Amino acid sequence: MEAFSRFCSGALAAMGALFAPVLPLVGCTTLFIFIDFLTGVAADRSRALREGRCWFFESRRAWRTILKAGFIWIAISMAWLLEEYVLGLPSLHLARLLAGFTCGVEMWSFLENAGELSDGPLFRAIRRVARNHITRRKEGVYEE
């Protein structure tokens, strides 16, 4: 039993060492996702109170956010493994591009949430752009 315990401990340490270079990217995207989640909850609450609806926290949304974060962590790790060990082209920076795209999407979502919570001119403009995009999509201006 002790040998099995040592084997498992060594295997976990090896996996940790293998993915250590990816940790800053995973940490950054996790921070962006967490901030977007918190502002999303606050914006949803603010919207419900403004509309006179009863607001409550839905664990379903929290679990969806956790699942999204897990998939993003896996995708960043896979992209890093692909560029580092399969393609052998570390200059592609696939993992960084994926993390950057994810952080950009989360930042846009944060700005939309901040627009719900704040009435600053920048946030009003972002809210207007988002509403125009949604309206045009509903009217069929964009083709899918």
CSV table of C-alpha atoms in Angstrom, one decimal:
chain,number,residue,atom,x,y,z
A,1,MET,CA,0.0,0.0,0.0
A,2,GLU,CA,2.9,2.3,0.8
A,3,ALA,CA,4.4,1.8,-2.7
A,4,PHE,CA,1.1,2.6,-4.3
A,5,SER,CA,0.8,5.8,-2.2
A,6,ARG,CA,4.3,6.8,-3.3
A,7,PHE,CA,3.5,6.1,-6.9
A,8,CYS,CA,0.4,8.2,-6.8
A,9,SER,CA,2.2,11.0,-5.1
A,10,GLY,CA,5.0,10.9,-7.7
A,11,ALA,CA,2.5,10.9,-10.5
A,12,LEU,CA,0.6,13.9,-9.2
A,13,ALA,CA,3.9,15.8,-8.7
A,14,ALA,CA,5.0,14.9,-12.2
A,15,MET,CA,1.6,16.2,-13.6
A,16,GLY,CA,2.0,19.4,-11.6
A,17,ALA,CA,5.5,19.9,-12.9
A,18,LEU,CA,4.4,19.3,-16.5
A,19,PHE,CA,1.6,21.9,-16.3
A,20,ALA,CA,3.4,24.4,-14.2
A,21,PRO,CA,4.1,26.8,-17.1
A,22,VAL,CA,0.4,27.0,-17.8
A,23,LEU,CA,-0.6,28.0,-14.3
A,24,PRO,CA,-0.3,31.8,-14.9
A,25,LEU,CA,-2.6,31.6,-17.9
A,26,VAL,CA,-5.1,29.4,-16.0
A,27,GLY,CA,-4.9,31.8,-13.0
A,28,CYS,CA,-5.5,34.8,-15.1
A,29,THR,CA,-8.5,33.4,-16.9
A,30,THR,CA,-9.9,32.1,-13.6
A,31,LEU,CA,-9.7,35.6,-12.2
A,32,PHE,CA,-11.5,37.1,-15.2
A,33,ILE,CA,-14.2,34.4,-15.0
A,34,PHE,CA,-14.6,35.0,-11.2
A,35,ILE,CA,-14.9,38.8,-11.6
A,36,ASP,CA,-17.4,38.4,-14.4
A,37,PHE,CA,-19.4,35.9,-12.3
A,38,LEU,CA,-19.6,38.3,-9.3
A,39,THR,CA,-20.6,41.3,-11.4
A,40,GLY,CA,-23.1,39.2,-13.3
A,41,VAL,CA,-24.8,38.1,-10.1
A,42,ALA,CA,-24.8,41.8,-8.9
A,43,ALA,CA,-26.2,43.0,-12.3
A,44,ASP,CA,-28.9,40.3,-12.3
A,45,ARG,CA,-29.9,41.3,-8.7
A,46,SER,CA,-29.9,45.0,-9.7
A,47,ARG,CA,-32.0,44.3,-12.8
A,48,ALA,CA,-34.5,42.2,-10.7
A,49,LEU,CA,-34.9,44.9,-8.1
A,50,ARG,CA,-35.3,47.6,-10.7
A,51,GLU,CA,-38.1,45.5,-12.4
A,52,GLY,CA,-39.7,44.7,-9.1
A,53,ARG,CA,-39.1,41.0,-9.3
A,54,CYS,CA,-38.1,38.8,-6.4
A,55,TRP,CA,-34.4,37.9,-6.8
A,56,PHE,CA,-32.6,34.8,-5.6
A,57,PHE,CA,-29.3,33.2,-6.2
A,58,GLU,CA,-29.4,30.2,-8.6
A,59,SER,CA,-26.8,27.5,-8.0
A,60,ARG,CA,-27.4,26.3,-11.5
A,61,ARG,CA,-25.6,29.4,-12.8
A,62,ALA,CA,-22.7,29.0,-10.4
A,63,TRP,CA,-22.3,25.3,-11.5
A,64,ARG,CA,-22.4,26.4,-15.2
A,65,THR,CA,-19.6,28.9,-14.4
A,66,ILE,CA,-17.5,26.3,-12.7
A,67,LEU,CA,-18.0,23.9,-15.7
A,68,LYS,CA,-17.1,26.7,-18.1
A,69,ALA,CA,-13.9,27.4,-16.1
A,70,GLY,CA,-13.0,23.7,-16.1
A,71,PHE,CA,-13.4,23.4,-19.8
A,72,ILE,CA,-11.3,26.6,-20.3
A,73,TRP,CA,-8.5,25.2,-18.1
A,74,ILE,CA,-8.5,21.9,-20.0
A,75,ALA,CA,-8.5,23.8,-23.4
A,76,ILE,CA,-5.6,26.0,-22.4
A,77,SER,CA,-3.6,23.0,-21.1
A,78,MET,CA,-4.3,21.1,-24.3
A,79,ALA,CA,-3.3,24.0,-26.5
A,80,TRP,CA,0.0,24.3,-24.5
A,81,LEU,CA,0.7,20.6,-24.9
A,82,LEU,CA,-0.1,20.8,-28.6
A,83,GLU,CA,2.3,23.6,-29.3
A,84,GLU,CA,5.0,22.4,-26.9
A,85,TYR,CA,5.2,18.7,-27.5
A,86,VAL,CA,3.2,17.9,-30.7
A,87,LEU,CA,3.8,20.7,-33.1
A,88,GLY,CA,7.2,21.8,-31.6
A,89,LEU,CA,6.5,25.4,-32.5
A,90,PRO,CA,6.6,27.3,-29.3
A,91,SER,CA,6.4,30.6,-31.2
A,92,LEU,CA,2.7,30.0,-32.0
A,93,HIS,CA,1.6,30.8,-28.5
A,94,LEU,CA,-1.7,28.9,-28.9
A,95,ALA,CA,-2.3,28.7,-25.2
A,96,ARG,CA,-1.7,32.5,-24.8
A,97,LEU,CA,-4.0,33.2,-27.7
A,98,LEU,CA,-6.8,31.0,-26.2
A,99,ALA,CA,-6.3,32.6,-22.8
A,100,GLY,CA,-6.3,36.1,-24.3
A,101,PHE,CA,-9.5,35.4,-26.2
A,102,THR,CA,-11.2,34.0,-23.1
A,103,CYS,CA,-10.1,37.0,-21.0
A,104,GLY,CA,-11.4,39.3,-23.7
A,105,VAL,CA,-14.8,37.7,-23.8
A,106,GLU,CA,-15.0,37.8,-20.0
A,107,MET,CA,-13.9,41.4,-19.9
A,108,TRP,CA,-16.6,42.4,-22.4
A,109,SER,CA,-19.2,40.6,-20.3
A,110,PHE,CA,-17.8,42.4,-17.2
A,111,LEU,CA,-18.3,45.7,-19.0
A,112,GLU,CA,-21.9,44.8,-19.9
A,113,ASN,CA,-22.5,43.9,-16.2
A,114,ALA,CA,-20.8,47.1,-15.1
A,115,GLY,CA,-23.1,49.0,-17.5
A,116,GLU,CA,-26.1,47.5,-15.6
A,117,LEU,CA,-24.6,48.5,-12.3
A,118,SER,CA,-23.2,51.9,-13.2
A,119,ASP,CA,-24.6,54.8,-15.2
A,120,GLY,CA,-21.2,56.1,-16.4
A,121,PRO,CA,-21.0,57.4,-20.1
A,122,LEU,CA,-18.6,54.6,-21.1
A,123,PHE,CA,-20.9,52.0,-19.7
A,124,ARG,CA,-24.0,53.6,-21.3
A,125,ALA,CA,-22.2,53.4,-24.7
A,126,ILE,CA,-21.3,49.8,-24.2
A,127,ARG,CA,-24.9,49.0,-23.2
A,128,ARG,CA,-26.2,50.8,-26.3
A,129,VAL,CA,-23.9,48.8,-28.6
A,130,ALA,CA,-24.9,45.5,-26.9
A,131,ARG,CA,-28.6,46.3,-27.2
A,132,ASN,CA,-28.2,47.3,-30.9
A,133,HIS,CA,-26.4,44.0,-31.6
A,134,ILE,CA,-29.1,42.0,-29.8
A,135,THR,CA,-31.9,43.9,-31.6
A,136,ARG,CA,-30.3,43.5,-35.0
A,137,ARG,CA,-29.8,39.8,-34.3
A,138,LYS,CA,-33.5,39.3,-33.4
A,139,GLU,CA,-34.6,41.2,-36.5
A,140,GLY,CA,-32.6,38.8,-38.7
A,141,VAL,CA,-30.0,41.4,-39.9
A,142,TYR,CA,-27.2,38.9,-39.0
A,143,GLU,CA,-27.2,35.6,-40.8
A,144,GLU,CA,-26.3,32.5,-38.8
